[in-house]
PDB file of C-alpha atoms in Angstrom:
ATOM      1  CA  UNK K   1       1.414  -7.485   0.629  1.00 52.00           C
ATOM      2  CA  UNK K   2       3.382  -4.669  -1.106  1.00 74.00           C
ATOM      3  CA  UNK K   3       1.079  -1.200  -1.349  1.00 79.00           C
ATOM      4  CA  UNK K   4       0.955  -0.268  -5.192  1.00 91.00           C
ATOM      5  CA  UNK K   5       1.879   2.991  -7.103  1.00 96.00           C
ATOM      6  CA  UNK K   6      -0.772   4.454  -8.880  1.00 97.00           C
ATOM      7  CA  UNK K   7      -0.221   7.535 -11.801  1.00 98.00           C
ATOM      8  CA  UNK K   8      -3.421   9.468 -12.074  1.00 97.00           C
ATOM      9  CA  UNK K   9      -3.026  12.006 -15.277  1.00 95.00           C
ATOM     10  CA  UNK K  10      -5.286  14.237 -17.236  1.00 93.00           C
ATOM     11  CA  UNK K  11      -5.445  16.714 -19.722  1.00 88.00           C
ATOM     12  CA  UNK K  12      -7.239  19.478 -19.233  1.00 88.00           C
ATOM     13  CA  UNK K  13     -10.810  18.614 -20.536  1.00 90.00           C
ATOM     14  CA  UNK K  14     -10.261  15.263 -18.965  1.00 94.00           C
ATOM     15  CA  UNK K  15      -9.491  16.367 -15.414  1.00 95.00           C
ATOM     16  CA  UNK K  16     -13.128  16.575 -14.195  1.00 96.00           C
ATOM     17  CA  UNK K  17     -13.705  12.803 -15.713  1.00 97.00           C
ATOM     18  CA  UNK K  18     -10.678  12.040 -13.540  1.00 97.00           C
ATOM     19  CA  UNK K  19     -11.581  13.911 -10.603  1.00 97.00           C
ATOM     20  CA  UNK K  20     -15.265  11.985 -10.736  1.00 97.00           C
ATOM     21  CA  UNK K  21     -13.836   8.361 -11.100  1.00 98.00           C
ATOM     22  CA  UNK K  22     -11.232   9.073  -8.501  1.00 98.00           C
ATOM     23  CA  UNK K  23     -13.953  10.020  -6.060  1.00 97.00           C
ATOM     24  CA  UNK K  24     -16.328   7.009  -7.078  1.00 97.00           C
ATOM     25  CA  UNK K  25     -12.676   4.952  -6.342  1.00 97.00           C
ATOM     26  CA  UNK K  26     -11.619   7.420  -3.622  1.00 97.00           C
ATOM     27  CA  UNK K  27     -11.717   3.784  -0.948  1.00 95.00           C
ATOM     28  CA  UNK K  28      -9.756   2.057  -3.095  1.00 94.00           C
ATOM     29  CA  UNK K  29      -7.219   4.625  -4.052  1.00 96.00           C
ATOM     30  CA  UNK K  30      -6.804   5.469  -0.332  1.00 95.00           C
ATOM     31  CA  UNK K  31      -5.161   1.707  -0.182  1.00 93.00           C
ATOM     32  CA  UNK K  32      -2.193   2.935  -3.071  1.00 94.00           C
ATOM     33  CA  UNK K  33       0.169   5.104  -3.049  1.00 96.00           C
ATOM     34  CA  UNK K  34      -0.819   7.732  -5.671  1.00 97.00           C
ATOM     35  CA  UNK K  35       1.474  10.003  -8.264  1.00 98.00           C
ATOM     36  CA  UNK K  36       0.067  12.401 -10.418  1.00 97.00           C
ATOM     37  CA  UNK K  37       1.142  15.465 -12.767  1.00 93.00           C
ATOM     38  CA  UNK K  38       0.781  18.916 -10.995  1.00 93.00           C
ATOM     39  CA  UNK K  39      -2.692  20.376 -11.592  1.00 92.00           C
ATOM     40  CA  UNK K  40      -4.285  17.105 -11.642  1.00 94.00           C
ATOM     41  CA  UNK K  41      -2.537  15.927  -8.527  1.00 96.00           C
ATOM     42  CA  UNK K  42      -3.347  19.422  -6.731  1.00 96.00           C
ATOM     43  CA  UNK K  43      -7.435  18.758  -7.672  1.00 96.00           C
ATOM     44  CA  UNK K  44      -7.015  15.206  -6.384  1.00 97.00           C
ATOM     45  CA  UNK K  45      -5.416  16.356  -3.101  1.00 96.00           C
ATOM     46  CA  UNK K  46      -8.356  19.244  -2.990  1.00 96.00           C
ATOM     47  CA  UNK K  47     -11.426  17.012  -3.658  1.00 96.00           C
ATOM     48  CA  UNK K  48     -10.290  13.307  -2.089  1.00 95.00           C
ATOM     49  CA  UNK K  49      -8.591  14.811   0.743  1.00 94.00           C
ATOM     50  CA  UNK K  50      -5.737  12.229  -0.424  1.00 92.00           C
ATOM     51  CA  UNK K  51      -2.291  12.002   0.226  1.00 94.00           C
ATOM     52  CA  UNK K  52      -0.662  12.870  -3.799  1.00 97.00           C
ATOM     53  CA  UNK K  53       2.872  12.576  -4.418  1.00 97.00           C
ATOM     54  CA  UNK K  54       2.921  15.554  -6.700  1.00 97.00           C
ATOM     55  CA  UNK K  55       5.300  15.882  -9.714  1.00 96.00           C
ATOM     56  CA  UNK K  56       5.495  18.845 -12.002  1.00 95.00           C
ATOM     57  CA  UNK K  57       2.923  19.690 -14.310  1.00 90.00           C
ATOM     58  CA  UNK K  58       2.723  17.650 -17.610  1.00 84.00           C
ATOM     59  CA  UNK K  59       3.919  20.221 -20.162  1.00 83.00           C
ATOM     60  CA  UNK K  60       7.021  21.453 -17.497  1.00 88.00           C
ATOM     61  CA  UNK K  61       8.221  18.057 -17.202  1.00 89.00           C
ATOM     62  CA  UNK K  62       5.604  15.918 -15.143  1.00 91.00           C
ATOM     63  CA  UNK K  63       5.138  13.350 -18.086  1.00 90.00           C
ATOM     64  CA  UNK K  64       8.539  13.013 -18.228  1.00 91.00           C
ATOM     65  CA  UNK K  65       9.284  12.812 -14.284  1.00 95.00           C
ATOM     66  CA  UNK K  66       6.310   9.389 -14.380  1.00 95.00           C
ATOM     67  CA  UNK K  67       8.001   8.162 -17.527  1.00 95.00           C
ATOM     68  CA  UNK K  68      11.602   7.375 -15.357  1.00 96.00           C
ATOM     69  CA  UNK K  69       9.365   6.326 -12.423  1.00 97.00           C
ATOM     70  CA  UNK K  70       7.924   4.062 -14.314  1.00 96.00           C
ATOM     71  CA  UNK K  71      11.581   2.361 -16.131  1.00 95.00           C
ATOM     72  CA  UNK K  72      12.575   2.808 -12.310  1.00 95.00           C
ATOM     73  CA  UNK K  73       9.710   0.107 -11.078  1.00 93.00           C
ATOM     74  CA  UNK K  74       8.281   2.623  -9.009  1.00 95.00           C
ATOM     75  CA  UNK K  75       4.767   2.541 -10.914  1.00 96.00           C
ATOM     76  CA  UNK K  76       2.578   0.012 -11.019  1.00 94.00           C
ATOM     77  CA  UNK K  77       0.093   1.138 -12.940  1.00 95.00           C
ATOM     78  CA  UNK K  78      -0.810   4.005 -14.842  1.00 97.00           C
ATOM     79  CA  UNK K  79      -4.206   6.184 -15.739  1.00 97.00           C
ATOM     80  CA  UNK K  80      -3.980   8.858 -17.811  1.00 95.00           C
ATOM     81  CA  UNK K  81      -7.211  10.531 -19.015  1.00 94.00           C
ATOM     82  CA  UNK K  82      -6.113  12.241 -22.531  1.00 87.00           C
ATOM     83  CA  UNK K  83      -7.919  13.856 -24.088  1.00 84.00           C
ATOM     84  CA  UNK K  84      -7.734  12.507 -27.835  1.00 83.00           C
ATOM     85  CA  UNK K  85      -9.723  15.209 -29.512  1.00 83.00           C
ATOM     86  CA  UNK K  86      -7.428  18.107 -28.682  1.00 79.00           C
ATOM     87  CA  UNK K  87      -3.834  18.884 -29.848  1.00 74.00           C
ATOM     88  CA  UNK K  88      -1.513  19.349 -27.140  1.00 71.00           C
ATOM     89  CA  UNK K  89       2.207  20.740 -27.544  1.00 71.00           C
ATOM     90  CA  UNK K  90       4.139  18.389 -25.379  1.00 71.00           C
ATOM     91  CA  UNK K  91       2.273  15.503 -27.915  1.00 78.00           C
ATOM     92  CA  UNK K  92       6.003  14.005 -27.373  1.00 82.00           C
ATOM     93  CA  UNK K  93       6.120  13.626 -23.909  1.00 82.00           C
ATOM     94  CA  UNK K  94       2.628  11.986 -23.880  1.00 84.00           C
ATOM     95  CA  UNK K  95       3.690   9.534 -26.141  1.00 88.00           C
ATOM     96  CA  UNK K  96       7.146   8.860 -24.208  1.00 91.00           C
ATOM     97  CA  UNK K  97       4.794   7.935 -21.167  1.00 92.00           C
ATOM     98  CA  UNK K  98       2.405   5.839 -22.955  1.00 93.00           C
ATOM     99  CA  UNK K  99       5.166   4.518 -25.073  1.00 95.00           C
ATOM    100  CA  UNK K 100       7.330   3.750 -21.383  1.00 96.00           C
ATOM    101  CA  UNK K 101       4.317   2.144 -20.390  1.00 96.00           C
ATOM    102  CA  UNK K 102       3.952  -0.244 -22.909  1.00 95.00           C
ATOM    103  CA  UNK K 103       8.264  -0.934 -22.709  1.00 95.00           C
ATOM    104  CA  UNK K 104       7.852  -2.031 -18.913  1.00 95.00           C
ATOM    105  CA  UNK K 105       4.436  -3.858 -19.525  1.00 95.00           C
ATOM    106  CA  UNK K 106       2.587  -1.898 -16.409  1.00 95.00           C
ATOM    107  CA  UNK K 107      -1.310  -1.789 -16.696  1.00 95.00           C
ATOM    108  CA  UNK K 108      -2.342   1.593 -18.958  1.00 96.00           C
ATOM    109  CA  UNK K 109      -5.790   2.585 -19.034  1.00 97.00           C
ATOM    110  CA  UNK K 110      -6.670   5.787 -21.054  1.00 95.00           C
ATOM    111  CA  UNK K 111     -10.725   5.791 -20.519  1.00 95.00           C
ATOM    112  CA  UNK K 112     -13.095   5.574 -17.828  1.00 96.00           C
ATOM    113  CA  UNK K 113     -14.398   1.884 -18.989  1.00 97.00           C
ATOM    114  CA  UNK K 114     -10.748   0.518 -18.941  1.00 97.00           C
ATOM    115  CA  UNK K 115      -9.706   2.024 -15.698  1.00 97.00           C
ATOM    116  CA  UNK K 116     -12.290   0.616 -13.914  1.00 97.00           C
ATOM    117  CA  UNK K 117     -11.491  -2.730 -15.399  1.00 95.00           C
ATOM    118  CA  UNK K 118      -8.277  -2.446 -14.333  1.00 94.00           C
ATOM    119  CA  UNK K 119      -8.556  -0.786 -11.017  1.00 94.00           C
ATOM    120  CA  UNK K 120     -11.891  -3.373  -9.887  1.00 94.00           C
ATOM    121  CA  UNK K 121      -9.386  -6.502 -11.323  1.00 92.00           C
ATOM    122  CA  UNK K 122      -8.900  -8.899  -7.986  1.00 90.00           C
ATOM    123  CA  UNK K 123      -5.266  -8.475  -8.924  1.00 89.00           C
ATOM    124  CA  UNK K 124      -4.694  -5.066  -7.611  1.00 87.00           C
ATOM    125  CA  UNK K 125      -5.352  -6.336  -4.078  1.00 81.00           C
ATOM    126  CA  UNK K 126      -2.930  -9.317  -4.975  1.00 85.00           C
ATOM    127  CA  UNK K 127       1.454  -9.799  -4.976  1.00 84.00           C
ATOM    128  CA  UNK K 128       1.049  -9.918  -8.609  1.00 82.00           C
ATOM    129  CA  UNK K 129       3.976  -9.012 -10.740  1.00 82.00           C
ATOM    130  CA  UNK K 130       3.512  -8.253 -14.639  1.00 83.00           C
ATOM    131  CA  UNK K 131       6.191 -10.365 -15.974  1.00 86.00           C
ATOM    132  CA  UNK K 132       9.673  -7.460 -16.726  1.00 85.00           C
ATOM    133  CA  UNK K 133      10.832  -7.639 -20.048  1.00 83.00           C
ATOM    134  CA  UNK K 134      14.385  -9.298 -20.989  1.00 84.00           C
ATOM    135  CA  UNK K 135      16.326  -6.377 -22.379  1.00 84.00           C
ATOM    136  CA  UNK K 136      19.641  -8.061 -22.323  1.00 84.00           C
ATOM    137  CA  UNK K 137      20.249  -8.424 -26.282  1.00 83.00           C
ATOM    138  CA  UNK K 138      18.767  -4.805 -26.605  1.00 82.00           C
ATOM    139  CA  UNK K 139      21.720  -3.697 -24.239  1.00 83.00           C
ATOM    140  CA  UNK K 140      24.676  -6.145 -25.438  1.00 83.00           C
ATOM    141  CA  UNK K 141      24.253  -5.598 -29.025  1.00 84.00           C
ATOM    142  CA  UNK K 142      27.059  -4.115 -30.970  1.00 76.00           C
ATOM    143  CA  UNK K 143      26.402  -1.111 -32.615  1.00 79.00           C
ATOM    144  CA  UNK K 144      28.682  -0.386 -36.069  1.00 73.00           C
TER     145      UNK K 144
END
């Protein structure tokens, strides 16, 4: 069985909800191979005493750096803790990765009820493969 890639992300007032579920999951997670965004990847590596593959931080680049691991097939599934009552100023990278998400149909989970849906689903111990979109009329059209 191939080991999935997991993205753990958080905004700010979200980290500590992150930090808590990734504990209560810390067994599991220890089974994936985990990415995460800078700060929230440095907390994760503090508390779990986990292996992180650390990107940049969010704002610097870090959304952006999961967003091409993601088109790349290198991401299986992706968590990301925002926090929808606060403005943030890279607003358009956040909605690159959730919108990359969606284009390559990997499991997104923005809450603590639908990450544990996800991440307790018998299919994350399984070979499944979320079925790749056909892109292949996007890429030979002709553009005038």
């Amino acid at each position: 069985m191939t080991i999935k890639s997991i993205a753990l992300v958080a905004h700010d007032h979200k980290k500590s909800t992150l930090i808590d579920w990734a504990l209560s999951n810390k067994t599991l997670l220890e089974t994936l191979t985990v990415y995460a965004t800078g700060t929230t990847g440095k907390l994760l590596e503090e508390s779990l005493s986990l292996d992180v593959q650390r990107l940049m931080s969010g704002p610097l680049g870090g959304d952006l750096q999961l967003g091409a691991k993601i088109a790349e097939g290198k991401i299986d599934l992706l968590i990301f803790f925002w926090d929808p009552l606060e403005p943030m100023p890279h607003d358009p990278d956040i909605k690159a990765l959730l919108r990359i998400a969606a284009v390559w149909n990997i499991p997104l989970a923005c809450n603590q009820a639908s990450a544990d849906y996800i991440i307790h689903s018998k299919l994350i111990h399984e070979d499944y493969q979320p079925s790749k979109p056909d892109f292949s009329q996007y890429l030979d059209r002709v553009v005038v």
